[in-house]
Coordinates of C-alpha atoms in Angstrom, one line a residue:
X1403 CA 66.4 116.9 26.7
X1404 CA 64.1 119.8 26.2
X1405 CA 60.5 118.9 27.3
X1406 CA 59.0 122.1 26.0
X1407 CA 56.5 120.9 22.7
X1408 CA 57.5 123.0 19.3
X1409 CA 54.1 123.9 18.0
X1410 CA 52.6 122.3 14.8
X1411 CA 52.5 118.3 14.3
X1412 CA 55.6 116.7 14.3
X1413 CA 56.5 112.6 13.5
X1414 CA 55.2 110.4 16.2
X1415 CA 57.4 109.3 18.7
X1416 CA 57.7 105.7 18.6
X1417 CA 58.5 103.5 21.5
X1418 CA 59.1 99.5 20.3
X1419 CA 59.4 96.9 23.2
X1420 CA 59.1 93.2 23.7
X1421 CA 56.1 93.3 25.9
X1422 CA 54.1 96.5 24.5
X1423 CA 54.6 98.7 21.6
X1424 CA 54.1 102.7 22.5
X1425 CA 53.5 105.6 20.5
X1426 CA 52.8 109.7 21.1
X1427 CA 51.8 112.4 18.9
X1428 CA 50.1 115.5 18.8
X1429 CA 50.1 119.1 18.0
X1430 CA 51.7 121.5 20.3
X1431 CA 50.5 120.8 24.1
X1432 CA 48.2 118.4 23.3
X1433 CA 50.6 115.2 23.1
X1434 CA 48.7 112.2 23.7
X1435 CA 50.3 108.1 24.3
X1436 CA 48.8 105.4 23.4
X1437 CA 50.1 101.6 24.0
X1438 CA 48.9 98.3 22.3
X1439 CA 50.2 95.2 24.5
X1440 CA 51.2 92.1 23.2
X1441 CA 50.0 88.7 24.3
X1442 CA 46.9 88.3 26.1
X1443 CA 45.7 91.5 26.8
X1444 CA 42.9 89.9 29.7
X1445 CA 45.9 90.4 31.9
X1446 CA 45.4 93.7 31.9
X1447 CA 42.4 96.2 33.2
X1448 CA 39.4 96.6 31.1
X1449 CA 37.6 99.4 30.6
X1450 CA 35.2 98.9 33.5
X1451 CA 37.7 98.1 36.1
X1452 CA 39.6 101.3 34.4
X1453 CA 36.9 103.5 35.3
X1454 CA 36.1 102.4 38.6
X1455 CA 39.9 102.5 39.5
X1456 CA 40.2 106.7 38.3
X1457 CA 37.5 107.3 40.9
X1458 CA 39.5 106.4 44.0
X1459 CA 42.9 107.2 42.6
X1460 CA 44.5 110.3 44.8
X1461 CA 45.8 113.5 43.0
X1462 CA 43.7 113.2 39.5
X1463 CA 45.9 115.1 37.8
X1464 CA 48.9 113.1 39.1
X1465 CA 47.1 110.2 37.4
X1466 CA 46.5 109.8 34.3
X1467 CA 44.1 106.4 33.5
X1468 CA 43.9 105.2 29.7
X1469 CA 40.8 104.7 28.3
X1470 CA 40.2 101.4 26.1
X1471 CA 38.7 103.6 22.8
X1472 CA 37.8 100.8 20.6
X1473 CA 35.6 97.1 22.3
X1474 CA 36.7 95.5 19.1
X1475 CA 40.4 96.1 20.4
X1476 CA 41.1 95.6 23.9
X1477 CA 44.7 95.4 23.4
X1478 CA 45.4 99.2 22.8
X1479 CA 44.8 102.1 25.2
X1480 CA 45.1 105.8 25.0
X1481 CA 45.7 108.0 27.6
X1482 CA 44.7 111.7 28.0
X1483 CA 46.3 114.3 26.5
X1484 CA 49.5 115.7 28.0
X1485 CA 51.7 119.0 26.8
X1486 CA 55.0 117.2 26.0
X1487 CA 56.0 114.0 24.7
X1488 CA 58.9 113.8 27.0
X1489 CA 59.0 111.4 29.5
X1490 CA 60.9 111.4 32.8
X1491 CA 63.3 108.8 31.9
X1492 CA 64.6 111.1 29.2
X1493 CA 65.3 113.5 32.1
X1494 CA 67.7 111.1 33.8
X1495 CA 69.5 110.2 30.4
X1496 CA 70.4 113.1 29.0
X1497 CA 73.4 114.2 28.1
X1498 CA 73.4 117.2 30.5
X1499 CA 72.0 114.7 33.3
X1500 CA 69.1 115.2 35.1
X1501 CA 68.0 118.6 35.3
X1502 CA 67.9 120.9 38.5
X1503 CA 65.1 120.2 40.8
X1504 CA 64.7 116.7 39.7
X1505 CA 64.8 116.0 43.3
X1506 CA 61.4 117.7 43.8
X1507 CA 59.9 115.9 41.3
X1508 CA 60.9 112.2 42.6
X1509 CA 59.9 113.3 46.6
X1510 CA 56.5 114.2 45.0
X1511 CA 56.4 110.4 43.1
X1512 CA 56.9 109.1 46.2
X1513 CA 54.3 111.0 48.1
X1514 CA 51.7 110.1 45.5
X1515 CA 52.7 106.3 45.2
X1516 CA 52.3 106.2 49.1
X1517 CA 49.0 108.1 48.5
X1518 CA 47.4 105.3 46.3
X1519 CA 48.4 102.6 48.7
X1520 CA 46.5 104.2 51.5
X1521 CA 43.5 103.7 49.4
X1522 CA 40.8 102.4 52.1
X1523 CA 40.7 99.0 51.2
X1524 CA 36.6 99.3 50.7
X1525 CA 37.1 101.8 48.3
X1526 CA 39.3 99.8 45.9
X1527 CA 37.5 98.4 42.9
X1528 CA 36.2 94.7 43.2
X1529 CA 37.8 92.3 40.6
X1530 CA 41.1 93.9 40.4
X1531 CA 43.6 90.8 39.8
X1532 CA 46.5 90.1 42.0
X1533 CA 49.7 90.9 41.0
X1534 CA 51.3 89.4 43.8
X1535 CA 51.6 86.7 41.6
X1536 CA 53.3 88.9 38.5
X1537 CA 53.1 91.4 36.5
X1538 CA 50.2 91.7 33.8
X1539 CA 53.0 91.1 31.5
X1540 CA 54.0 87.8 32.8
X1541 CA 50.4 86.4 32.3
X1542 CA 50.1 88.0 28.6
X1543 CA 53.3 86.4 27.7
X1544 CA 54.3 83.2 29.6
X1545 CA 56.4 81.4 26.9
X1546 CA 58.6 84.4 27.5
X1547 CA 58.1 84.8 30.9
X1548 CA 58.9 81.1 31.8
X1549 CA 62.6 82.3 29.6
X1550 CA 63.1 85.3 31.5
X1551 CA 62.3 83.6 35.0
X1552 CA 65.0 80.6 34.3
X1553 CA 67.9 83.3 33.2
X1554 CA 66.8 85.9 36.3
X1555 CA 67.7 82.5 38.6
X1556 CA 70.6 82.2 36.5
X1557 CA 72.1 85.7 37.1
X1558 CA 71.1 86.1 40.2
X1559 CA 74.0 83.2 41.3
X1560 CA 76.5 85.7 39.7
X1561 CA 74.6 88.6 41.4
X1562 CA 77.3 90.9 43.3
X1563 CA 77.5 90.9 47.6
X1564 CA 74.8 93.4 48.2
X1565 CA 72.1 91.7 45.4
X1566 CA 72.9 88.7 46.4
X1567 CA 72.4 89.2 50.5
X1568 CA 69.1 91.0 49.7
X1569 CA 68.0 88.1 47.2
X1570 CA 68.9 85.2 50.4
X1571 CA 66.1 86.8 52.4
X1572 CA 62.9 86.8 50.7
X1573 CA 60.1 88.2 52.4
X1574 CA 57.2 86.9 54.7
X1575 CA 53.7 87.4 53.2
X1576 CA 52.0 90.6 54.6
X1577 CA 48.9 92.5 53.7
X1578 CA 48.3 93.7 50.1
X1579 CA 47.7 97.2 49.0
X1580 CA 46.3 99.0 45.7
X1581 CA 49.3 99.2 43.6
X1582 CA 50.3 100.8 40.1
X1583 CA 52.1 97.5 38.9
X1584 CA 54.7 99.4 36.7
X1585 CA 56.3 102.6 38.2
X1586 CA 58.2 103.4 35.9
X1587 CA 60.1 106.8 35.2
X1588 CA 59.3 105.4 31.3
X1589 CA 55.6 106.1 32.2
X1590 CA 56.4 109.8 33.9
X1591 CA 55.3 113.2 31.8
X1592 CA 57.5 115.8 33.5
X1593 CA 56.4 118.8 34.5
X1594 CA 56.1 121.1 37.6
X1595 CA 53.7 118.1 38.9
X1596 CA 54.4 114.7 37.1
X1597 CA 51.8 113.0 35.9
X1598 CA 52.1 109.0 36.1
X1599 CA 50.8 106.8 33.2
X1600 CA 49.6 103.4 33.6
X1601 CA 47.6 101.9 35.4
X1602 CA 46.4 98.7 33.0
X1603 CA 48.7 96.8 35.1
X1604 CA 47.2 97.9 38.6
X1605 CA 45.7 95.9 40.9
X1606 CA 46.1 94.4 44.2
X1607 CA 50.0 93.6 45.2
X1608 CA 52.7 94.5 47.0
X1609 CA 53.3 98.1 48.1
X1610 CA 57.2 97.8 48.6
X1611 CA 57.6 95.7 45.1
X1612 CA 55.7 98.7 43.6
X1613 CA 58.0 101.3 44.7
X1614 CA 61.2 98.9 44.4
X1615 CA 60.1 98.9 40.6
X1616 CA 61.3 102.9 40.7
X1617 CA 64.4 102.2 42.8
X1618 CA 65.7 99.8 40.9
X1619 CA 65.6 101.9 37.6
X1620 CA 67.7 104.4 39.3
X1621 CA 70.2 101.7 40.3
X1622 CA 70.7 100.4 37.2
X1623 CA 71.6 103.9 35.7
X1624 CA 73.5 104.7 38.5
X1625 CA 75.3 100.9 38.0
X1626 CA 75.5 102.2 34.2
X1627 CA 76.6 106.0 35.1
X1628 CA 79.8 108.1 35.7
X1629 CA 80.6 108.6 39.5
X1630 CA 79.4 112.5 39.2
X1631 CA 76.4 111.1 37.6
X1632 CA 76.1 108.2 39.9
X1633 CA 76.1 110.5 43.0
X1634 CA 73.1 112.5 41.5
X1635 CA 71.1 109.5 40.7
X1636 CA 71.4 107.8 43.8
X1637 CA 70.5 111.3 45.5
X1638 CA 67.6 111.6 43.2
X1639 CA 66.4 107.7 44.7
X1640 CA 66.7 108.7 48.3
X1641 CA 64.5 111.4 47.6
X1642 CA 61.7 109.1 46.2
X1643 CA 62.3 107.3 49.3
X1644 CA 61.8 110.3 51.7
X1645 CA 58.5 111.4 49.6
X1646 CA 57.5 107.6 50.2
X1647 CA 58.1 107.8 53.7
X1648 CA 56.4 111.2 54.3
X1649 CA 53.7 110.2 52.4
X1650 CA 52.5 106.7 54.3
X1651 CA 53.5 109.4 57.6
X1652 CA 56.0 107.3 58.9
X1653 CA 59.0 105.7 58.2
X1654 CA 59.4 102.1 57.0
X1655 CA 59.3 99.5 59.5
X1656 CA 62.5 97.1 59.5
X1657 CA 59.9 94.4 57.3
X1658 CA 59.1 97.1 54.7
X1659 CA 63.0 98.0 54.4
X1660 CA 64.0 94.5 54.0
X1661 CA 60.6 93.9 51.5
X1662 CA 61.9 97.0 49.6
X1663 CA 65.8 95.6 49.5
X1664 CA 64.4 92.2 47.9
X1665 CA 62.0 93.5 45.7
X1666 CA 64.4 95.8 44.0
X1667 CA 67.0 93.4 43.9
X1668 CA 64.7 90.9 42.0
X1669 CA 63.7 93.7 39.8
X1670 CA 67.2 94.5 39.1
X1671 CA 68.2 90.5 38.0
X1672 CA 64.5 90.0 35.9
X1673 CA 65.0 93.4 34.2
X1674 CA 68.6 91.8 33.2
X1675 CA 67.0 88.6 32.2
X1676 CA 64.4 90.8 30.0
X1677 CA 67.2 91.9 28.4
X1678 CA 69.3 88.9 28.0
X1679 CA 66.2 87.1 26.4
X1680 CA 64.9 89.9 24.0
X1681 CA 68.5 90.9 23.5
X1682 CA 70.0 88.0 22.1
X1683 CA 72.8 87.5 25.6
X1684 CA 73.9 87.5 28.8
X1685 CA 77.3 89.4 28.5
X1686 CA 75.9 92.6 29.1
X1687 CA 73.6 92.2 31.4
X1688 CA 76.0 90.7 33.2
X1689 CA 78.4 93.2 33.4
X1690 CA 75.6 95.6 34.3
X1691 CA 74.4 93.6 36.9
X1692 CA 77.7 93.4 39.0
X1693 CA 78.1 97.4 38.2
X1694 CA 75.1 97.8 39.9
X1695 CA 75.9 96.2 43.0
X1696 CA 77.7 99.2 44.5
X1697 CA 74.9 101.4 44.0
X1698 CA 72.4 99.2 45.4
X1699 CA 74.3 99.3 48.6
X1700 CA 74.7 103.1 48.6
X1701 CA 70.7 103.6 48.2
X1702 CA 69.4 100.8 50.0
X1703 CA 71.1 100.1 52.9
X1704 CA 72.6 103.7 53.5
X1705 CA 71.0 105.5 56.2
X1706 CA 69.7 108.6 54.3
X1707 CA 66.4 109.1 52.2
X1708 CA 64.2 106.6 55.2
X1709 CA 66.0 102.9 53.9
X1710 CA 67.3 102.1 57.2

C-alpha cells in the first residue's frame, strides 16, 4: 500500500471498532486522525495530564500527543497533522508484504519505546492512572471487558505448547515505568521516522506488557501468514526487540524475557477473546490462536533479536 497522499481532499478514512471509532482526513500532506472512545472516557487522559505528558515524552516528533479540542466532549481527540493517512499496519498487510526497510523502522520503535520508559520517574506527570491494572479500555467498558476476560480464560486452556508454557508462569510484581498503554502498529504513521499515536491510554504500567502489545501483533500475522511471509514478520519482531534492547543499553534480564513471553502471550489469547466477543464466535479465533503458537516460539524464545 502506497503511503504517498494524492493531493486534493479525498473521502475520510474510516476506522469502526468496538472499543473506539477512528477517522482521518485531509488535503494533501496534511492528514490528520482523530478518535472518539466509547464508554467512559475518564479512563482515559484529559487534556491536562495530555499536556504535561508531551513535555517529558522523548523524540517529539516520534510522538504525536492528541489534543482534547472541544471541554464539552471529552470522549474525542485529534491528533496533529501527519502527511499520509497510511498507517503502519497497512505496511505489514499488503499484498506485496511489508516493504524493504521495514526492519529499520521497527529497530527505531523499539528504541523509542525503550526511550519513554527511561523517563526519570520525577519527571513523569502526577495523576497518571495505573494501567497495571488494564487497559483504559477495560475501565470504559467493563460489561465487555468482564466478556472478554471469561472467553481469554477460556482459550487460553486450548492455547498451543509454547502459549500455554508462557501463560503457566506469570510474573512477579516489579517496578512500574511510564508506558504508552497501546503500541500498536494500528497507531504507526510511516515514514522515514514513524511517528506513534496515542497516548490517551498512557500512564504508569508495565514496560514488558507495553512492548509485548507490538510483539504480539506481529505473531498473530505471522500465525495468520504464508511461511515466506511468516519468515519476514517474525524477522521484522526481532528487530523491534533489538531496538528495545539497544535502547534501555542492555539486554533483557532473564525476568524481563520471561515478563515479555507472558505478557504477549496474554495479549495474544484477549485479542482472540476481543474478537470472539465482538465477532459473534470462537471458531476462528481459535484456529488462529493454535496457528500462532509456532511463531510465538520462533520470536520469543529463539535466540536472535535479544529474547533469550
Amino acid at each position: 500500500m502506497s503511503t504517498g497522499a494524492a493531493p486534493g481532499v479525498r473521502a475520510p478514512r474510516v476506522l469502526d471498532g468496538p472499543i473506539a471509532a477512528r477517522r482521518c482526513a485531509g488535503t494533501g500532506a496534511e492528514q490528520v486522525w482523530e478518535e472518539t472512545v466509547r464508554g467512559d472516557h475518564t479512563a482515559y487522559l484529559p487534556e491536562d495530564r495530555l499536556r504535561a505528558l508531551e513535555r517529558v515524552l522523548p523524540g517529539r516528533a516520534g510522538c504525536l500527543v492528541p489534543r482534547i479540542p472541544d471541554p464539552g466532549a471529552p470522549e474525542r481527540a485529534v491528533w496533529p497533522a501527519v502527511p499520509t493517512r497510511a498507517l503502519l499496519f497497512d505496511d505489514l498487510t499488503a499484498p506485496e508484504g511489508p516493504p524493504a526497510g521495514a526492519e529499520r523502522a521497527f529497530e527505531g520503535l523499539g528504541r523509542l519505546l525503550a526511550a519513554v520508559h527511561r523517563v526519570a520517574p520525577d519527571r513523569v506527570p502526577p495523576g497518571l492512572p495505573d494501567r497495571t491494572r488494564g487497559a483504559a479500555w477495560t475501565g470504559a467498558l467493563p460489561g465487555p471487558a468482564a466478556d472478554v476476560h471469561r472467553i481469554r480464560g477460556l482459550l487460553a486452556e486450548r492455547a498451543g505448547p509454547a502459549l500455554a508454557q508462557a501463560l503457566a508462569a506469570p510474573p512477579a510484581r516489579g517496578p512500574s515505568a511510564l508506558v504508552h498503554g497501546r503500541f500498536s502498529t494500528a497507531l504507526v504513521v510511516p515514514g522515514d521516522a514513524p511517528a506513534l499515536l496515542g497516548w490517551r491510554e498512557a500512564g504508569w504500567g508495565r514496560p514488558m506488557a507495553d512492548l509485548a502489545f507490538m510483539a504480539a501483533e506481529l505473531v498473530e500475522l505471522a500465525g495468520a501468514a504464508e511461511e515466506g511471509r511468516r519468515r519476514r514478520l517474525l524477522g521484522l519482531g526481532r528487530a523491534l526487540l533489538a531496538g528495545y534492547g539497544r535502547g534501555a543499553g542492555r539486554p533483557p534480564s532473564a525476568a524481563e524475557r520471561a515478563e515479555l513471553r507472558y505478557a504477549a502471550a496474554h495479549r495474544i489469547t484477549e485479542h482472540m477473546a476481543l474478537n470472539a466477543v465482538f465477532g459473534g464466535g470462537t471458531r476462528g479465533p481459535l484456529g488462529l490462536l493454535l496457528r500462532c503458537d509456532g511463531p510465538f516460539a520462533a520470536l520469543l524464545t529463539a535466540t536472535e533479536g535479544g529474547t533469550t
